[in-house]
Coordinates of N, CA and C in Angstrom, one line a residue:
M1 N 13.9 -2.6 0.4 CA 14.0 -2.3 -1.0 C 14.0 -0.8 -1.2
K2 N 15.0 -0.2 -1.9 CA 15.1 1.2 -2.1 C 14.0 1.7 -3.0
R3 N 13.5 2.9 -2.8 CA 12.5 3.4 -3.6 C 13.2 4.1 -4.8
Q4 N 12.8 3.6 -6.0 CA 13.3 4.2 -7.2 C 12.2 5.0 -7.9
E5 N 12.6 6.1 -8.6 CA 11.6 6.9 -9.2 C 12.0 7.2 -10.7
H6 N 11.0 7.3 -11.5 CA 11.2 7.7 -12.9 C 11.4 9.2 -12.9
L7 N 11.8 9.7 -14.1 CA 11.9 11.1 -14.2 C 10.6 11.8 -13.9
S8 N 9.5 11.2 -14.3 CA 8.2 11.8 -14.1 C 7.8 11.8 -12.6
G9 N 8.5 11.1 -11.8 CA 8.2 11.1 -10.3 C 7.3 9.9 -9.9
L10 N 6.9 9.1 -10.9 CA 6.1 7.9 -10.6 C 6.9 6.8 -10.0
K11 N 6.4 6.1 -9.0 CA 7.1 5.1 -8.3 C 7.2 3.8 -9.2
V12 N 8.3 3.1 -9.2 CA 8.5 1.9 -9.9 C 7.8 0.8 -9.3
I13 N 7.2 -0.1 -10.1 CA 6.5 -1.2 -9.6 C 7.5 -2.2 -9.0
P14 N 7.2 -2.8 -7.8 CA 8.1 -3.7 -7.1 C 8.3 -5.0 -8.0
R15 N 9.4 -5.6 -7.8 CA 9.8 -6.8 -8.6 C 8.8 -7.9 -8.7
E16 N 8.1 -8.1 -7.5 CA 7.2 -9.3 -7.5 C 6.0 -9.1 -8.4
F17 N 5.6 -7.8 -8.7 CA 4.5 -7.6 -9.6 C 4.9 -7.2 -11.0
R18 N 6.2 -6.9 -11.2 CA 6.7 -6.4 -12.5 C 6.4 -7.4 -13.6
A19 N 6.7 -8.7 -13.4 CA 6.4 -9.7 -14.5 C 5.0 -9.7 -14.9
F20 N 4.1 -9.6 -13.9 CA 2.7 -9.6 -14.2 C 2.3 -8.4 -15.0
F21 N 2.7 -7.2 -14.7 CA 2.4 -6.1 -15.4 C 3.0 -6.0 -16.8
E22 N 4.2 -6.6 -16.9 CA 4.9 -6.6 -18.2 C 4.1 -7.6 -19.2
G23 N 3.7 -8.7 -18.6 CA 2.9 -9.6 -19.4 C 1.5 -9.0 -19.8
L24 N 0.9 -8.3 -18.9 CA -0.3 -7.6 -19.2 C -0.1 -6.6 -20.3
L25 N 1.0 -5.8 -20.2 CA 1.2 -4.8 -21.3 C 1.5 -5.5 -22.6
L26 N 2.2 -6.6 -22.6 CA 2.5 -7.4 -23.8 C 1.2 -7.8 -24.5
V27 N 0.3 -8.5 -23.7 CA -1.0 -8.9 -24.2 C -1.8 -7.8 -24.7
S28 N -1.8 -6.6 -23.9 CA -2.5 -5.5 -24.4 C -2.0 -4.9 -25.7
G29 N -0.7 -4.9 -25.8 CA 0.0 -4.4 -27.1 C -0.4 -5.3 -28.2
L30 N -0.4 -6.6 -28.0 CA -0.8 -7.6 -29.1 C -2.2 -7.4 -29.5
M31 N -3.1 -7.1 -28.5 CA -4.5 -6.9 -28.8 C -4.7 -5.6 -29.6
V32 N -3.9 -4.6 -29.2 CA -4.0 -3.3 -30.0 C -3.6 -3.5 -31.4
L33 N -2.5 -4.3 -31.6 CA -2.0 -4.5 -33.0 C -3.1 -5.3 -33.8
A34 N -3.7 -6.3 -33.1 CA -4.8 -7.0 -33.8 C -5.9 -6.1 -34.2
I35 N -6.3 -5.2 -33.3 CA -7.4 -4.3 -33.6 C -7.0 -3.4 -34.7
V36 N -5.8 -2.8 -34.7 CA -5.4 -2.0 -35.8 C -5.4 -2.8 -37.1
G37 N -5.0 -4.0 -37.1 CA -5.0 -4.9 -38.3 C -6.4 -5.0 -38.8
F38 N -7.3 -5.3 -37.9 CA -8.7 -5.4 -38.4 C -9.3 -4.1 -38.9
L39 N -8.9 -3.0 -38.3 CA -9.4 -1.7 -38.7 C -8.9 -1.3 -40.1
I40 N -7.6 -1.6 -40.3 CA -7.0 -1.3 -41.6 C -7.6 -2.2 -42.7
E41 N -7.9 -3.4 -42.4 CA -8.5 -4.3 -43.3 C -9.8 -3.7 -43.9
G42 N -10.7 -3.1 -43.1 CA -11.8 -2.4 -43.6 C -12.8 -3.2 -44.3
I43 N -13.1 -4.4 -44.0 CA -14.0 -5.3 -44.7 C -15.4 -4.8 -44.6
G44 N -15.9 -4.4 -43.4 CA -17.2 -3.8 -43.3 C -18.3 -4.8 -43.1
K45 N -18.0 -6.0 -42.9 CA -19.0 -7.0 -42.6 C -19.4 -6.9 -41.2
I46 N -20.6 -7.3 -40.9 CA -21.2 -7.2 -39.5 C -20.3 -8.0 -38.6
F47 N -19.9 -9.2 -39.0 CA -19.1 -10.1 -38.2 C -17.8 -9.5 -37.8
T48 N -17.2 -8.8 -38.7 CA -15.9 -8.1 -38.4 C -16.1 -7.0 -37.5
C49 N -17.2 -6.2 -37.6 CA -17.5 -5.1 -36.7 C -17.7 -5.6 -35.2
W50 N -18.4 -6.8 -35.1 CA -18.5 -7.3 -33.7 C -17.2 -7.8 -33.2
K51 N -16.4 -8.4 -34.1 CA -15.0 -8.8 -33.7 C -14.2 -7.6 -33.2
K52 N -14.3 -6.5 -33.9 CA -13.5 -5.3 -33.5 C -14.0 -4.8 -32.2
L53 N -15.3 -4.8 -32.0 CA -15.8 -4.3 -30.7 C -15.4 -5.2 -29.6
I54 N -15.4 -6.5 -29.8 CA -15.0 -7.5 -28.7 C -13.5 -7.3 -28.4
Y55 N -12.7 -7.1 -29.4 CA -11.2 -6.9 -29.1 C -11.0 -5.5 -28.4
L56 N -11.8 -4.5 -28.8 CA -11.6 -3.2 -28.2 C -12.1 -3.3 -26.7
L57 N -13.2 -4.0 -26.4 CA -13.7 -4.1 -25.1 C -12.7 -4.9 -24.2
G58 N -12.0 -5.9 -24.8 CA -11.0 -6.7 -24.1 C -9.8 -5.9 -23.8
V59 N -9.4 -5.0 -24.7 CA -8.2 -4.1 -24.4 C -8.6 -3.2 -23.3
L60 N -9.8 -2.6 -23.4 CA -10.2 -1.6 -22.3 C -10.3 -2.3 -21.0
L61 N -10.8 -3.6 -21.0 CA -10.9 -4.3 -19.7 C -9.5 -4.6 -19.1
L62 N -8.6 -5.0 -19.9 CA -7.2 -5.2 -19.4 C -6.6 -3.9 -18.9
F63 N -6.8 -2.8 -19.6 CA -6.2 -1.6 -19.1 C -7.0 -1.1 -17.8
G64 N -8.2 -1.4 -17.7 CA -9.0 -1.1 -16.5 C -8.5 -1.9 -15.3
I65 N -8.2 -3.2 -15.5 CA -7.7 -4.1 -14.4 C -6.3 -3.6 -14.0
A66 N -5.5 -3.2 -14.9 CA -4.1 -2.7 -14.6 C -4.2 -1.4 -13.8
A67 N -5.1 -0.5 -14.2 CA -5.3 0.7 -13.5 C -5.9 0.5 -12.1
W68 N -6.8 -0.5 -11.9 CA -7.3 -0.8 -10.6 C -6.2 -1.3 -9.7
F69 N -5.3 -2.2 -10.2 CA -4.2 -2.7 -9.4 C -3.3 -1.5 -9.0
Y70 N -3.0 -0.6 -9.9 CA -2.2 0.5 -9.5 C -2.9 1.4 -8.5
W71 N -4.2 1.6 -8.7 CA -4.9 2.5 -7.8 C -4.9 1.9 -6.3
V72 N -5.1 0.6 -6.2 CA -5.2 -0.1 -4.9 C -3.8 -0.2 -4.3
L73 N -2.8 -0.6 -5.0 CA -1.5 -0.9 -4.5 C -0.5 0.3 -4.5
Y74 N -0.4 1.0 -5.6 CA 0.8 1.9 -5.7 C 0.4 3.3 -5.8
M75 N -0.8 3.7 -5.8 CA -1.2 5.1 -5.8 C -0.8 5.7 -4.5
P76 N 0.0 6.8 -4.5 CA 0.4 7.4 -3.2 C -0.8 7.9 -2.4
N77 N -0.8 7.7 -1.1 CA -1.8 8.2 -0.2 C -1.5 9.7 0.0
P78 N -2.6 10.5 0.3 CA -2.4 11.9 0.5 C -1.4 12.2 1.7
G79 N -0.7 13.2 1.6 CA 0.3 13.6 2.7 C 1.6 14.0 2.1
N80 N 2.3 14.8 2.8 CA 3.6 15.3 2.3 C 4.7 14.2 2.5
S81 N 5.4 13.9 1.4 CA 6.5 13.0 1.5 C 7.5 13.6 2.5
G82 N 8.1 12.8 3.3 CA 9.1 13.2 4.2 C 8.6 13.4 5.6
E83 N 7.3 13.5 5.7 CA 6.7 13.6 7.0 C 6.3 12.3 7.6
F84 N 6.3 12.1 8.9 CA 6.1 10.8 9.5 C 5.0 11.0 10.6
R85 N 4.3 9.9 10.9 CA 3.3 9.9 12.0 C 3.6 8.7 12.8
T86 N 3.6 8.8 14.1 CA 3.8 7.7 15.0 C 2.4 7.1 15.4
V87 N 2.3 5.8 15.2 CA 1.0 5.1 15.4 C 1.3 3.8 16.2
F88 N 0.4 3.6 17.2 CA 0.5 2.3 18.0 C -0.5 1.3 17.5
I89 N -0.1 0.2 17.0 CA -1.0 -0.9 16.6 C -1.1 -1.9 17.7
P90 N -2.2 -2.0 18.4 CA -2.4 -2.9 19.5 C -2.3 -4.4 19.2
R91 N -1.8 -5.2 20.1 CA -1.7 -6.6 19.9 C -3.1 -7.2 19.8
G92 N -3.3 -8.1 18.8 CA -4.6 -8.7 18.6 C -5.6 -7.9 17.7
A93 N -5.1 -6.8 17.2 CA -6.0 -5.9 16.3 C -6.2 -6.6 15.0
S94 N -7.4 -6.6 14.5 CA -7.7 -7.2 13.2 C -7.2 -6.3 12.1
A95 N -7.2 -6.8 10.9 CA -6.7 -6.0 9.7 C -7.7 -4.8 9.5
R96 N -9.0 -5.0 9.8 CA -9.9 -3.9 9.6 C -9.7 -2.8 10.7
Q97 N -9.4 -3.2 11.9 CA -9.1 -2.2 13.0 C -7.8 -1.5 12.6
V98 N -6.8 -2.2 12.1 CA -5.5 -1.5 11.7 C -5.8 -0.5 10.6
A99 N -6.6 -0.9 9.6 CA -6.9 0.0 8.5 C -7.7 1.2 8.9
E100 N -8.6 1.0 9.8 CA -9.4 2.2 10.3 C -8.5 3.1 11.2
L101 N -7.6 2.6 11.9 CA -6.6 3.4 12.7 C -5.7 4.2 11.8
L102 N -5.2 3.5 10.7 CA -4.3 4.2 9.8 C -5.1 5.3 9.0
A103 N -6.4 5.1 8.7 CA -7.2 6.1 8.0 C -7.5 7.3 9.0
K104 N -7.7 7.0 10.3 CA -8.0 8.0 11.3 C -6.7 8.9 11.4
E105 N -5.5 8.3 11.4 CA -4.3 9.1 11.5 C -3.9 9.7 10.2
K106 N -4.7 9.5 9.1 CA -4.4 10.0 7.8 C -3.1 9.5 7.1
I107 N -2.8 8.3 7.4 CA -1.6 7.6 6.8 C -2.1 7.0 5.5
V108 N -3.3 6.4 5.5 CA -3.9 5.8 4.3 C -5.2 6.6 4.0
F109 N -5.6 6.7 2.8 CA -6.7 7.5 2.3 C -8.0 6.7 2.7
S110 N -8.0 5.4 2.4 CA -9.2 4.6 2.5 C -8.9 3.3 3.2
P111 N -9.7 3.0 4.3 CA -9.5 1.7 4.9 C -9.7 0.5 4.0
D112 N -10.7 0.6 3.1 CA -11.0 -0.5 2.2 C -9.9 -0.7 1.2
R113 N -9.3 0.4 0.7 CA -8.1 0.2 -0.2 C -7.0 -0.4 0.5
F114 N -6.7 -0.1 1.7 CA -5.6 -0.7 2.5 C -5.9 -2.2 2.7
L115 N -7.2 -2.5 3.0 CA -7.5 -3.9 3.2 C -7.3 -4.7 2.0
L116 N -7.7 -4.1 0.8 CA -7.5 -4.8 -0.5 C -6.0 -5.0 -0.7
A117 N -5.2 -4.0 -0.4 CA -3.7 -4.2 -0.6 C -3.2 -5.3 0.3
A118 N -3.6 -5.3 1.5 CA -3.2 -6.3 2.5 C -3.6 -7.7 2.0
K119 N -4.8 -7.8 1.4 CA -5.3 -9.1 0.9 C -4.5 -9.5 -0.3
L120 N -4.2 -8.6 -1.2 CA -3.5 -8.9 -2.4 C -2.0 -9.4 -2.1
Y121 N -1.5 -8.8 -1.0 CA -0.2 -9.2 -0.5 C -0.2 -10.4 0.4
K122 N -1.4 -10.9 0.7 CA -1.7 -12.1 1.6 C -1.1 -11.8 3.0
A123 N -1.3 -10.5 3.4 CA -0.8 -10.1 4.7 C -1.8 -9.7 5.7
R124 N -3.1 -10.0 5.5 CA -4.1 -9.6 6.4 C -3.9 -10.1 7.8
R125 N -3.4 -11.3 8.0 CA -3.2 -11.9 9.3 C -1.7 -11.8 9.7
E126 N -0.9 -11.1 9.0 CA 0.5 -11.0 9.3 C 0.9 -9.6 9.7
L127 N 0.0 -8.7 9.9 CA 0.3 -7.3 10.3 C 0.7 -7.3 11.8
K128 N 1.9 -6.9 12.1 CA 2.4 -7.0 13.4 C 2.1 -5.8 14.3
A129 N 1.9 -6.1 15.6 CA 1.6 -5.0 16.6 C 2.9 -4.3 16.9
G130 N 2.7 -3.0 17.4 CA 3.9 -2.3 17.8 C 3.7 -0.8 17.6
L131 N 4.7 0.0 18.0 CA 4.7 1.4 17.8 C 5.5 1.7 16.5
Y132 N 4.8 2.3 15.5 CA 5.4 2.5 14.2 C 5.6 4.0 13.9
R133 N 6.6 4.3 13.2 CA 6.8 5.7 12.7 C 6.6 5.5 11.1
L134 N 5.4 5.8 10.7 CA 5.1 5.6 9.3 C 5.1 6.9 8.4
P135 N 5.7 6.8 7.2 CA 5.8 7.9 6.4 C 4.4 8.3 5.7
L136 N 4.2 9.6 5.6 CA 3.0 10.0 4.9 C 3.2 10.1 3.4
G137 N 2.2 9.9 2.6 CA 2.3 10.0 1.2 C 2.8 8.8 0.5
E138 N 2.9 7.7 1.2 CA 3.4 6.4 0.7 C 2.2 5.6 0.1
S139 N 2.5 4.6 -0.7 CA 1.5 3.7 -1.2 C 1.0 2.7 -0.2
N140 N -0.1 2.1 -0.4 CA -0.7 1.1 0.5 C 0.3 -0.1 0.5
A141 N 0.9 -0.4 -0.6 CA 1.8 -1.6 -0.7 C 3.0 -1.3 0.3
K142 N 3.5 -0.1 0.3 CA 4.7 0.2 1.2 C 4.3 0.1 2.7
V143 N 3.1 0.6 3.0 CA 2.6 0.6 4.4 C 2.4 -0.9 4.8
V144 N 1.8 -1.7 3.9 CA 1.6 -3.1 4.2 C 2.9 -3.8 4.5
R145 N 3.9 -3.5 3.6 CA 5.2 -4.1 3.8 C 5.9 -3.8 5.1
I146 N 5.8 -2.5 5.6 CA 6.3 -2.1 6.8 C 5.7 -2.8 8.0
L147 N 4.3 -2.9 8.0 CA 3.6 -3.5 9.1 C 3.8 -5.0 9.1
R148 N 4.0 -5.6 7.9 CA 4.2 -7.0 7.8 C 5.6 -7.4 8.3
K149 N 6.6 -6.6 8.0 CA 8.0 -6.9 8.5 C 8.1 -6.6 10.0
G150 N 7.2 -5.7 10.5 CA 7.3 -5.3 11.9 C 8.4 -4.3 12.2
E151 N 8.6 -3.3 11.3 CA 9.7 -2.3 11.4 C 9.2 -1.3 12.4
V152 N 9.3 -1.6 13.7 CA 8.7 -0.7 14.7 C 9.7 0.5 15.0
A153 N 9.1 1.5 15.5 CA 9.9 2.7 15.8 C 10.8 2.4 17.1
E154 N 11.9 3.0 17.1 CA 12.8 2.8 18.3 C 12.6 4.0 19.2
I155 N 12.3 3.8 20.5 CA 12.1 4.8 21.5 C 13.3 4.8 22.5
K156 N 14.0 5.9 22.6 CA 15.1 5.9 23.6 C 14.6 6.6 24.8
V157 N 14.8 6.0 26.0 CA 14.5 6.5 27.2 C 15.7 6.5 28.1
S158 N 16.1 7.6 28.7 CA 17.2 7.6 29.7 C 16.7 7.7 31.1
L159 N 17.1 6.8 31.9 CA 16.7 6.8 33.3 C 18.0 7.1 34.2
P160 N 17.9 8.1 35.0 CA 19.0 8.4 35.9 C 19.2 7.3 36.9
E161 N 20.4 7.1 37.3 CA 20.7 6.0 38.3 C 20.1 6.3 39.6
G162 N 19.6 5.3 40.3 CA 19.0 5.5 41.6 C 17.6 6.1 41.6
I163 N 16.9 6.1 40.5 CA 15.6 6.7 40.4 C 14.6 5.8 41.0
R164 N 13.5 6.4 41.6 CA 12.5 5.6 42.3 C 11.5 5.1 41.2
A165 N 10.8 4.0 41.6 CA 9.9 3.3 40.7 C 8.8 4.2 40.2
R166 N 8.2 5.0 41.1 CA 7.1 5.9 40.7 C 7.6 7.0 39.7
K167 N 8.8 7.5 39.9 CA 9.3 8.5 38.9 C 9.6 7.8 37.6
M168 N 10.1 6.5 37.7 CA 10.4 5.8 36.4 C 9.1 5.5 35.7
A169 N 8.0 5.2 36.4 CA 6.7 4.9 35.8 C 6.2 6.2 35.1
S170 N 6.4 7.4 35.7 CA 5.9 8.6 35.1 C 6.7 8.9 33.8
I171 N 8.0 8.6 33.9 CA 8.8 8.9 32.7 C 8.4 8.0 31.5
F172 N 8.1 6.7 31.8 CA 7.7 5.7 30.8 C 6.3 6.1 30.3
Q173 N 5.4 6.6 31.2 CA 4.1 7.1 30.7 C 4.2 8.2 29.7
R174 N 5.1 9.2 30.1 CA 5.3 10.4 29.2 C 6.0 10.0 27.9
K175 N 7.0 9.2 27.9 CA 7.8 9.0 26.7 C 7.2 7.9 25.8
V176 N 6.7 6.8 26.5 CA 6.3 5.6 25.7 C 4.8 5.5 25.7
G177 N 4.1 6.1 26.6 CA 2.7 5.9 26.6 C 2.2 4.7 27.4
V178 N 3.1 4.1 28.2 CA 2.7 3.0 29.1 C 1.9 3.5 30.3
D179 N 0.9 2.8 30.6 CA 0.1 3.2 31.8 C 0.9 3.0 33.0
S180 N 1.0 4.1 33.8 CA 1.9 4.0 35.0 C 1.4 3.0 36.1
A181 N 0.1 2.9 36.1 CA -0.5 1.9 37.1 C -0.2 0.5 36.7
K182 N -0.2 0.2 35.4 CA 0.2 -1.2 34.9 C 1.7 -1.4 35.1
F183 N 2.5 -0.3 35.0 CA 3.9 -0.4 35.1 C 4.3 -0.8 36.6
M184 N 3.6 -0.2 37.5 CA 3.8 -0.5 38.9 C 3.3 -1.9 39.2

């Protein structure tokens, strides 16, 4: 999915969540219209004041929920866009271990926010192992999608013809990070 940006630079919400947020905005807009209608009415009865307060709290709650979803899923992590970090996710690593590794490498800001994003995408058990070249400054949703699809980094290694196994092991250790003893 190509990244689209508004003129303000904010990232566009992915299609799978767009309908949810549009519905949320529609309901919020209707509630604001209802509150404005009650405020214009100006009856001044105690019942009406409580009704206004309940509607206002409902609107604030909906906006709070929408802001929380944005904060967890789409808020860009710190880092310069365009920069990449190479990270190795070991086979059998739990979602918590992956989140802590990504936070240690400063790809994500908070392991807990990343875990929430993985849970919301139902991808906690689907994060694939491998060597990844991950962009800095991306949202948790984008990082979860990359790890879920298994878009691993490609490593090119050239071996001269007739090379001995020990030399080959040292080249693989230097380029790929494979333990030369295990290679042999």
